Short mmCIF file of C-alpha atoms in Angstrom, two decimals:
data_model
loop_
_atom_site.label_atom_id
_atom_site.label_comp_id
_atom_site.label_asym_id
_atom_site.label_seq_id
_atom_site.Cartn_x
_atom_site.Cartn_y
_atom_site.Cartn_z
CA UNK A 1 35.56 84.29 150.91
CA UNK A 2 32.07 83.49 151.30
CA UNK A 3 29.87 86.44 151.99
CA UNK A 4 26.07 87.04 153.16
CA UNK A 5 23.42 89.35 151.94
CA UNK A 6 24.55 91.97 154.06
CA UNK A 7 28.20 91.94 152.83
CA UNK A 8 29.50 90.51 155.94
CA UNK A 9 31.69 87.30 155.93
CA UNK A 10 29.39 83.79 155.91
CA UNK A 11 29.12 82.53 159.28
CA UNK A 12 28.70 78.83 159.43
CA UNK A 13 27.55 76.77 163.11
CA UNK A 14 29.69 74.27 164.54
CA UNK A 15 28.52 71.12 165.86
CA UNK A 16 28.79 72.84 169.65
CA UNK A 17 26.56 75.79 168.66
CA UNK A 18 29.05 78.29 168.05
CA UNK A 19 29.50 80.29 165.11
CA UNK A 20 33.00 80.62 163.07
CA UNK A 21 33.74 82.69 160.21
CA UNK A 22 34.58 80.85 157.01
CA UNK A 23 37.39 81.80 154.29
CA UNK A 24 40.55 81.58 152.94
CA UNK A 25 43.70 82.13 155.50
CA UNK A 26 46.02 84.28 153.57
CA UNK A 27 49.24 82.73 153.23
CA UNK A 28 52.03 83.09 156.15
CA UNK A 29 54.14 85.92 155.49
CA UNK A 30 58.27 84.91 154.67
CA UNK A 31 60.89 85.64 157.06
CA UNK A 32 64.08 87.76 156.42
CA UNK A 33 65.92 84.37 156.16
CA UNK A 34 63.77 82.67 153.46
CA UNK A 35 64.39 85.71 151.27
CA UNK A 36 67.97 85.79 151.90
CA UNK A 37 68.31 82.20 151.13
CA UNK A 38 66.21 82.14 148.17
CA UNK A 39 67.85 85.27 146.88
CA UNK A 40 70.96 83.50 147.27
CA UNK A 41 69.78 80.22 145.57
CA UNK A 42 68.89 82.23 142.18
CA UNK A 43 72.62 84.14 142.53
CA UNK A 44 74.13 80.90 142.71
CA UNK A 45 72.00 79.24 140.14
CA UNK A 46 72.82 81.85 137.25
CA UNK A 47 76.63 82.29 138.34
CA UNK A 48 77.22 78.47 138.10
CA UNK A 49 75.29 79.48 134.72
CA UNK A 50 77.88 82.02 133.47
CA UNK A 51 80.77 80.23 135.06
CA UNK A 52 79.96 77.81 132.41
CA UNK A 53 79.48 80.02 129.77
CA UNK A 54 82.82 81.37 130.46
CA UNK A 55 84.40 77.76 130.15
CA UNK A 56 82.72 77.20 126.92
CA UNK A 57 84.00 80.62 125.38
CA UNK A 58 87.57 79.52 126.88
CA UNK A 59 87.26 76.95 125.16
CA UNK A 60 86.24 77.99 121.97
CA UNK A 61 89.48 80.65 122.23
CA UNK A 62 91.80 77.80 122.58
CA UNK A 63 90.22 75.70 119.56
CA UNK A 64 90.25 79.11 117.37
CA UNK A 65 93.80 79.66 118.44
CA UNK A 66 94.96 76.49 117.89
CA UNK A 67 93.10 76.13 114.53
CA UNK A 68 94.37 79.39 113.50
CA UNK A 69 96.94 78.46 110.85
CA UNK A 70 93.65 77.05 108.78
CA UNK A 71 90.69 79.57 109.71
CA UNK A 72 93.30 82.73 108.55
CA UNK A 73 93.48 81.74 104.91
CA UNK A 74 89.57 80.65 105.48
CA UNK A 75 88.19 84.23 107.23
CA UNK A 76 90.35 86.35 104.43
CA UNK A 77 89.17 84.24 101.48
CA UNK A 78 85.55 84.89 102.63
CA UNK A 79 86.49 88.49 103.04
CA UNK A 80 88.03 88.78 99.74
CA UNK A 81 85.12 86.90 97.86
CA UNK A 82 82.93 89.76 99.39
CA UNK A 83 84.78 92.15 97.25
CA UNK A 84 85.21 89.89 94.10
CA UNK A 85 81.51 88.27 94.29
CA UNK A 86 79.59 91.47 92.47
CA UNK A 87 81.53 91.33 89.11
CA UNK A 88 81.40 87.25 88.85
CA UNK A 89 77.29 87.20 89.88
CA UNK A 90 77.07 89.74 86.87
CA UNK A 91 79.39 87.66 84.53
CA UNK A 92 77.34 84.37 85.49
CA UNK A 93 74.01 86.40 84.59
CA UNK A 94 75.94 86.63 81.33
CA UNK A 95 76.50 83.09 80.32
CA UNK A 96 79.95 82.59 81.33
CA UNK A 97 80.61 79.48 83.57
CA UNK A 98 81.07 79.48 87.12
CA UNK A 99 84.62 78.59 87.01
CA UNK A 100 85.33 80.65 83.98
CA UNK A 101 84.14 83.98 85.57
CA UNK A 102 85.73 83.21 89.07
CA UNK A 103 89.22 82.73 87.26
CA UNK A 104 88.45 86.02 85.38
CA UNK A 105 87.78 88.14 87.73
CA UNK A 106 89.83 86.86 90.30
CA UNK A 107 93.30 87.45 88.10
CA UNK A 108 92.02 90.83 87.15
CA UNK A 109 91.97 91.72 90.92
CA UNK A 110 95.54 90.18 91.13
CA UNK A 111 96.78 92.06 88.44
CA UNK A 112 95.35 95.40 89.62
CA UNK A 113 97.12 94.40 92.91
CA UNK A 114 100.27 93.75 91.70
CA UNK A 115 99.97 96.69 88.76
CA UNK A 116 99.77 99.23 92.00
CA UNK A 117 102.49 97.68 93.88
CA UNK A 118 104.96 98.06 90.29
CA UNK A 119 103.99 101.41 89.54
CA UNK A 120 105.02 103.39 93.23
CA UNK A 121 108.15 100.31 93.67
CA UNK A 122 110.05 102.78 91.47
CA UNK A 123 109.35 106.00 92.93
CA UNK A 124 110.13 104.47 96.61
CA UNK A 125 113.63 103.08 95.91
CA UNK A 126 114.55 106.12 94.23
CA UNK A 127 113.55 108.39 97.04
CA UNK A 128 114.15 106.61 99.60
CA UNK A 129 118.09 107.97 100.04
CA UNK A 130 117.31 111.54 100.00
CA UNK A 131 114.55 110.61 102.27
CA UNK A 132 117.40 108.95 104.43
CA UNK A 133 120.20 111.49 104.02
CA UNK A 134 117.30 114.56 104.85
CA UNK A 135 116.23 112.18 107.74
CA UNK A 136 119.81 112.70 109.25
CA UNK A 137 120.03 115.73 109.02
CA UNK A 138 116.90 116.47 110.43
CA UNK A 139 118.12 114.63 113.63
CA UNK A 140 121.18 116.37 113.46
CA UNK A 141 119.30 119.97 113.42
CA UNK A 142 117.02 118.28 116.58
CA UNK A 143 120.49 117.43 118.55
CA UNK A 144 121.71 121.17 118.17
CA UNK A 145 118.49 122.47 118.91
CA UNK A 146 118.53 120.14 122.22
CA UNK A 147 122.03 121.13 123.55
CA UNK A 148 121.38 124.96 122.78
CA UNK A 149 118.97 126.78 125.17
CA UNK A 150 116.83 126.18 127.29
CA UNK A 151 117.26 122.56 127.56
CA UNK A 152 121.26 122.05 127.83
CA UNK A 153 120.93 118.84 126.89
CA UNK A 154 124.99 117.13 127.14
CA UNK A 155 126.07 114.67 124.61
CA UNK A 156 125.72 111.52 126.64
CA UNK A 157 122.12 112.37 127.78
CA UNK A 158 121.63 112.23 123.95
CA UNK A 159 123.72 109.32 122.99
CA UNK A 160 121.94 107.19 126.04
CA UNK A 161 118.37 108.29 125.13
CA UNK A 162 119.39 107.64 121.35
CA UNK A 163 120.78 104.30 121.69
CA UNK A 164 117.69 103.38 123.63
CA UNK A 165 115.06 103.80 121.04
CA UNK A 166 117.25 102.10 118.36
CA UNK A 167 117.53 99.53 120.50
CA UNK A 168 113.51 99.44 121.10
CA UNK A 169 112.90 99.56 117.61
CA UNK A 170 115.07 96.95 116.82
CA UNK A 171 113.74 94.64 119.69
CA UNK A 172 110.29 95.56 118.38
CA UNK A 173 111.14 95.42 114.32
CA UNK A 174 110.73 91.25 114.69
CA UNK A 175 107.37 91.61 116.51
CA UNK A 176 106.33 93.91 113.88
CA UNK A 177 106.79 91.74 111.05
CA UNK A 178 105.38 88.24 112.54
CA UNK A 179 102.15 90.84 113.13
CA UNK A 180 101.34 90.64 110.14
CA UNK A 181 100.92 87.05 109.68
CA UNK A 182 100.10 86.42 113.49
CA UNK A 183 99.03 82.77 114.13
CA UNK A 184 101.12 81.35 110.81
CA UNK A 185 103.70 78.81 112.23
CA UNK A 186 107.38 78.36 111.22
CA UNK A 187 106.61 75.51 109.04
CA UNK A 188 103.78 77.70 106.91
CA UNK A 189 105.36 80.37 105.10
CA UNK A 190 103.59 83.44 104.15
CA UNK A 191 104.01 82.61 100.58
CA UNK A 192 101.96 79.61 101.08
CA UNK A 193 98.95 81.25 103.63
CA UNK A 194 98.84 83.64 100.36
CA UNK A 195 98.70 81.03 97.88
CA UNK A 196 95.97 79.50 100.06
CA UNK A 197 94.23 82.19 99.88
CA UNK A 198 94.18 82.65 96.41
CA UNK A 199 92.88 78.82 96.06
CA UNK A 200 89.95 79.14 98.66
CA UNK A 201 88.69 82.21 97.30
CA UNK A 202 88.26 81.06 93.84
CA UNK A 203 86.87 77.94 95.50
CA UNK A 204 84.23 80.01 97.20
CA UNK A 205 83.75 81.67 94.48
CA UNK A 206 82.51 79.41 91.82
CA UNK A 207 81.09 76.73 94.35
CA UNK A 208 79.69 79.57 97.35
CA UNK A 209 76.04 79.71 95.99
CA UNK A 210 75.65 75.82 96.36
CA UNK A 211 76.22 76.50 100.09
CA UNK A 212 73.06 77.38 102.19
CA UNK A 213 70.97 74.58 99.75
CA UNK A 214 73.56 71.80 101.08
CA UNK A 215 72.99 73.31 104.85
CA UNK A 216 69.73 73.59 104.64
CA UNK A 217 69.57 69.82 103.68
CA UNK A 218 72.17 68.34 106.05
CA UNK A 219 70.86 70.52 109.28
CA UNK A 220 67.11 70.45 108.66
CA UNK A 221 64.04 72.27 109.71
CA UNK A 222 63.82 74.08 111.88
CA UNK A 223 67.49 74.43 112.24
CA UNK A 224 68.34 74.96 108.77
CA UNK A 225 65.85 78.04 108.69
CA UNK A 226 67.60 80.07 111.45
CA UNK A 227 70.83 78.89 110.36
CA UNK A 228 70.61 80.05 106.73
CA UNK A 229 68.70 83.38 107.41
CA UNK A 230 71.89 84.21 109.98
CA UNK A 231 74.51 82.99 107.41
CA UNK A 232 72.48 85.35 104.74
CA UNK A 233 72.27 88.23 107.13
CA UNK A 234 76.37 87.74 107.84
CA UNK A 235 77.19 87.98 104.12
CA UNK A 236 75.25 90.91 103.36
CA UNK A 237 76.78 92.72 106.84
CA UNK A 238 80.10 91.80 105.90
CA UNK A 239 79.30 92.48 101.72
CA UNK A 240 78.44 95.73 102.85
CA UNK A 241 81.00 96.69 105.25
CA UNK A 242 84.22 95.85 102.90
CA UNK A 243 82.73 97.39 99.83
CA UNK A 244 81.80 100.29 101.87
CA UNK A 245 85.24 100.50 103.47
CA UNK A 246 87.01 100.19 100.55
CA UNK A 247 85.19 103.29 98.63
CA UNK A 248 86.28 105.30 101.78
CA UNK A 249 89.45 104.55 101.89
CA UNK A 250 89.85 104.91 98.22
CA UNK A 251 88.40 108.39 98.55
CA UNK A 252 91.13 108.96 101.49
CA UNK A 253 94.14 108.02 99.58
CA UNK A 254 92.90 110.11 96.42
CA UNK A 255 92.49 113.27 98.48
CA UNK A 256 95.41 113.13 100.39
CA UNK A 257 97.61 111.63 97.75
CA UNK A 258 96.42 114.52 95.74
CA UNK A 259 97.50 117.01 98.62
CA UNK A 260 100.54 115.47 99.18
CA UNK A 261 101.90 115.30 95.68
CA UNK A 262 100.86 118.99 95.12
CA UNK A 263 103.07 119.28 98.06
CA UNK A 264 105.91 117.49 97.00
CA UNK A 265 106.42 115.44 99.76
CA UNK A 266 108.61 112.40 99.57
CA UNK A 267 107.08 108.77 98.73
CA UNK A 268 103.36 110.45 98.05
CA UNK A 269 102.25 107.71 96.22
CA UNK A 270 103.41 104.76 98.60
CA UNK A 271 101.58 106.89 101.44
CA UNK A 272 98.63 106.81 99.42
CA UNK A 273 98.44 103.10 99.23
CA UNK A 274 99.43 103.24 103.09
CA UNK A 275 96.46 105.40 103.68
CA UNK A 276 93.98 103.24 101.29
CA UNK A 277 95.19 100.16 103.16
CA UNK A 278 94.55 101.87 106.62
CA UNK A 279 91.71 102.73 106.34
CA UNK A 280 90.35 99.11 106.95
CA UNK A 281 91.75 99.34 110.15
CA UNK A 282 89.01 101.92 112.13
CA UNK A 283 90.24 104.81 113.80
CA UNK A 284 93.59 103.18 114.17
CA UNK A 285 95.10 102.86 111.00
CA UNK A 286 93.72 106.40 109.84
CA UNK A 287 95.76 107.62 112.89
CA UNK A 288 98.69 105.94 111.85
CA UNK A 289 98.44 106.47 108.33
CA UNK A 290 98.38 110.16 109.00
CA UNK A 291 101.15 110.67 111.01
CA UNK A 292 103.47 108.91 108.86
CA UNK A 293 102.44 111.23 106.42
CA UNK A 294 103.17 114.00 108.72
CA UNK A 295 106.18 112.35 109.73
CA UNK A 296 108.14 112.19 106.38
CA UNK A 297 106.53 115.70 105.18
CA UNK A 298 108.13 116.88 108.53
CA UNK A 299 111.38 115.06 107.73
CA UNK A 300 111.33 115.50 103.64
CA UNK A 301 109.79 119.23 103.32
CA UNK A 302 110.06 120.73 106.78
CA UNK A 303 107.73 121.89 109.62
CA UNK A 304 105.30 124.10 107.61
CA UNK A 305 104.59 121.59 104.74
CA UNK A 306 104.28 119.20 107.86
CA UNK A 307 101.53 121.47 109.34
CA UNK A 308 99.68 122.27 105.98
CA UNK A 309 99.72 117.82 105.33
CA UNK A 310 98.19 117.48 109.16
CA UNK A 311 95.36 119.83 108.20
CA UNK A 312 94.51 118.14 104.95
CA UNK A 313 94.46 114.80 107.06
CA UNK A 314 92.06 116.36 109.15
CA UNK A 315 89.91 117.64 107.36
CA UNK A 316 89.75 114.72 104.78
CA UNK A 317 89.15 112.64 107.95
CA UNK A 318 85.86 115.54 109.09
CA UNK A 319 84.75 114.32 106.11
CA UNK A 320 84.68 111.22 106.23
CA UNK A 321 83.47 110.68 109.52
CA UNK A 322 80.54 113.41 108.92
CA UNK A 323 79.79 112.89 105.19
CA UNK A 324 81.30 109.85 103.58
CA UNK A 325 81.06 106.80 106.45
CA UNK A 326 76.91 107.97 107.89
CA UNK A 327 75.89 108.06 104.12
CA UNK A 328 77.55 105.10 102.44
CA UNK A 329 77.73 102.83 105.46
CA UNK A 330 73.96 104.19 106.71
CA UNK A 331 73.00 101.36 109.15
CA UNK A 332 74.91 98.84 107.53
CA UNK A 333 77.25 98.30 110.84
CA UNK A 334 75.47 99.70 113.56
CA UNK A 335 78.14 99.37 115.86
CA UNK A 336 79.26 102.34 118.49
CA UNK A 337 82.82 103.73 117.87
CA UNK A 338 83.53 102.55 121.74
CA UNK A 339 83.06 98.96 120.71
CA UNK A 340 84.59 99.46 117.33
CA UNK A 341 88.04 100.76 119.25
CA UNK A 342 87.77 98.03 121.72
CA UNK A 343 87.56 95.86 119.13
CA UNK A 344 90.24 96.74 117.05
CA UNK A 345 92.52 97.01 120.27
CA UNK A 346 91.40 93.18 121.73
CA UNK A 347 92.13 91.87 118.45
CA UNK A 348 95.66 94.12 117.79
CA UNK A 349 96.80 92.65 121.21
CA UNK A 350 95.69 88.96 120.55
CA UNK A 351 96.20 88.50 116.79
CA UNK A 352 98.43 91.38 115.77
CA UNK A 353 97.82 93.04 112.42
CA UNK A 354 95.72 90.98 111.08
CA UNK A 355 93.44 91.08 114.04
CA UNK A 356 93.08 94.93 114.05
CA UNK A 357 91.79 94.28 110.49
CA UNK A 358 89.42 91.32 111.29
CA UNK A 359 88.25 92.73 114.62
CA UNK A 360 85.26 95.18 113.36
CA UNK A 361 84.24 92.11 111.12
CA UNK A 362 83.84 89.90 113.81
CA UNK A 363 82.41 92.74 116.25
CA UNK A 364 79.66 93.09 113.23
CA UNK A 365 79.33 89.82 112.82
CA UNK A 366 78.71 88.83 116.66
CA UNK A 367 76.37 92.02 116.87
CA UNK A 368 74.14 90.12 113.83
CA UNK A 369 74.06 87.48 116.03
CA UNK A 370 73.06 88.84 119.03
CA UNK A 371 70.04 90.60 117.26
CA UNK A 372 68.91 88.09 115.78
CA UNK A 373 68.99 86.03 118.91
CA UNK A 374 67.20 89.14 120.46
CA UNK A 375 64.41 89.12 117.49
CA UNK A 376 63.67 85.22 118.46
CA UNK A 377 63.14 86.22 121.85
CA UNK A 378 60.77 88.89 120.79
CA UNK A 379 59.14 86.74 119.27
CA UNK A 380 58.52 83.78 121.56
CA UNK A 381 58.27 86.61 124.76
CA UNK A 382 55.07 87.78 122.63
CA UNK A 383 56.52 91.19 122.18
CA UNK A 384 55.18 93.12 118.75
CA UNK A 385 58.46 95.27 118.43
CA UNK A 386 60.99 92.55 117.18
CA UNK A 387 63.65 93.96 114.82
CA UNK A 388 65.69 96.45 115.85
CA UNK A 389 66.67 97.11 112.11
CA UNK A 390 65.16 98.45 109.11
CA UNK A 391 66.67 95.21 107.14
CA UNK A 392 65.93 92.84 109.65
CA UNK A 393 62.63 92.60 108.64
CA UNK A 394 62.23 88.70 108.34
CA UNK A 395 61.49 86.51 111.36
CA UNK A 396 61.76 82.47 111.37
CA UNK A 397 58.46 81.10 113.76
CA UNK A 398 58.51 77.68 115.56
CA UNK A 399 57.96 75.68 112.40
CA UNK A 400 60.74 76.35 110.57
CA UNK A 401 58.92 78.48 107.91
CA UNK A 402 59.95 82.21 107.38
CA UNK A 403 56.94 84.96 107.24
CA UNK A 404 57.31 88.67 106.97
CA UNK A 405 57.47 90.92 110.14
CA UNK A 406 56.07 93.94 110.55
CA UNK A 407 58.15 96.91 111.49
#
């Protein structure tokens, strides 16, 4: 507005004589209902937005689900070439073909595999009667113990409650099994998925470096850029987590193997490889690991040996979830133990087994996308804090190039 000398508006005459104050009219203030309505446009707008959303991740469930014969042997051949790629990069640095060191390495693994699996077959059928014959009359002992005081149990309270959980087990023994190779159909045996397996990950193996250099060709810039850097980012997440895993579980079985051998319990050695195996499973398999242990130590050596095996599964599991997992697995994951047992129990429910395994994989791999989604919006937002990560240090701009980022 227009002001004089004195600091008082400009005054301008009309044509009449009079004089009017000049300016701008500030603008007309919004009623309740303009608010309300354009409050109501912008909920609309974004919930049509997420309604979609939601469609397209329905959809992308059903194609996953329906595609899930192929992607299984896929997602575990990538897993298993996370494990298998150190020792073939260092055999290539050597000299020795591609194809040459996949094949090598990848029957040494096999033979390790199947080396473990011959050495505690023995020890497990020749235990497992006693274990049988002690585990009746360890029920027998319980069914005494129940019709004695103070419980007065009667014979056909036990035989009903008895036949029901034998007959829940063996309703639930057929769900149990197809768990473990949930998604295969009746016309793919497991046999075959395995074999499959076996094929793709030497595949991957001696052909997986020619990869991102054929993507970054057939997407282009800037695409390929963003593409490869989240690809590279994936691998070293998922390199990182399985290796990592596998060293803690491996320290697991050793400790409690050990205690459990000094013990005498029953099958120590097949619990071992139980507990190695379950340890890829977070939280969950540990928990069921142990109290299998605990269950035949209860059943094999009685209820004090059972209490002395509980306490060295607890504290070999102190330390690994105070020592062992923050120091090996550092920042590698970054995921909170909430989301990690929501995981595991989403992908238990939906995929069985083998989606307990794969669901902190996925869970780490959807968190790398998400940051790096959240770094590009940093970045075009203006912001000068982008990475949330000490390794995610690299940042692709508009062009397509890739440039350091401070952190």
């Amino acid at each position: 507005m227009a002001t004089s000398s004195a600091g008082e508006p400009a005054k301008k005459r009309t044509a009449d004589g009079k004089d009017v104050v000049s300016g701008v009219q500030p603008p007309p203030k919004k009623t309740r209902g303009k608010v309300i309505g354009e409050g109501g446009e912008w909920l609309a707008k974004h919930s049509l937005r997420l309604i979609l959303i939601a469609g397209g991740a329905w959809v992308l469930s059903w194609i996953v689900g329906k595609a899930w014969v192929v992607l299984l042997p896929v997602v575990l051949a990538v897993i298993v070439c996370t494990v298998l790629w150190p020792p073939v990069r260092w055999l290539r640095k050597k000299g020795i073909g591609p194809a040459a060191a996949s094949a090598l390495v990848l029957l040494l693994a096999i033979g390790v595999v199947v080396g473990i699996m011959a050495a505690i077959a023995p020890s497990i059928v020749d235990q497992s009667g006693d274990l049988a014959s002690q585990a009746i009359d360890g029920i027998e002992e319980i069914e005494e113990w129940l019709q004695g005081p103070p419980f007065r149990v009667s014979d056909e309270q036990l035989n009903t409650a008895v036949d029901a959980i034998t007959g829940r087990i063996q309703d639930s023994s057929t769900t149990i099994a197809s768990g473990v190779f949930s998604g295969v159909t009746k016309t793919t045996s497991v046999l075959i998925t395995l074999f499959t397996v076996l094929f793709l990950t030497f595949f991957f193996l001696k052909d997986g470096p020619r990869f991102l250099p054929w993507l970054r060709r057939t997407s282009g810039a800037p695409a390929s850029e963003h593409i490869a850097e989240v690809l590279s980012r994936i691998w070293a997440t998922l390199s990182g987590f399985i290796r990592t895993q596998a060293v803690v579980s491996a320290i697991d079985a050793v400790l409690i193997g050990a205690g459990l051998v000094i013990l005498g319990v029953p099958l120590a050695y097949a619990l071992a490889i139980i507990t190695f195996f379950g340890g890829f499973i977070p939280i969950v398999g540990a928990f069921v690991a142990g109290a299998l242990a605990v269950l035949v130590a209860l059943v094999g050596n009685g209820p004090w040996t059972a209490l002395i095996v509980l306490g060295i599964i607890l504290l070999v599991q102190q330390l690994e979830g105070n020592v062992l997992q923050p120091w090996l697995q550092s920042k590698s994951m970054n995921l909170h133990a909430a989301i990690v047992l929501l995981s595991v129990t989403a992908g238990s429910t939906l995929f069985g087994i083998v989606g307990a395994f794969l669901a902190v994989p996925v869970a780490a791999v959807v968190a790398v996308v998400l940051r790096y989604l959240n770094e590009q919006i940093a970045l075009r937002a203006g912001e000068t804090d982008v990475a949330d990560d000490e390794d995610d240090n690299v940042v692709v701009p508009d062009d397509g190039g890739t440039e350091p980022q401070a952190t």
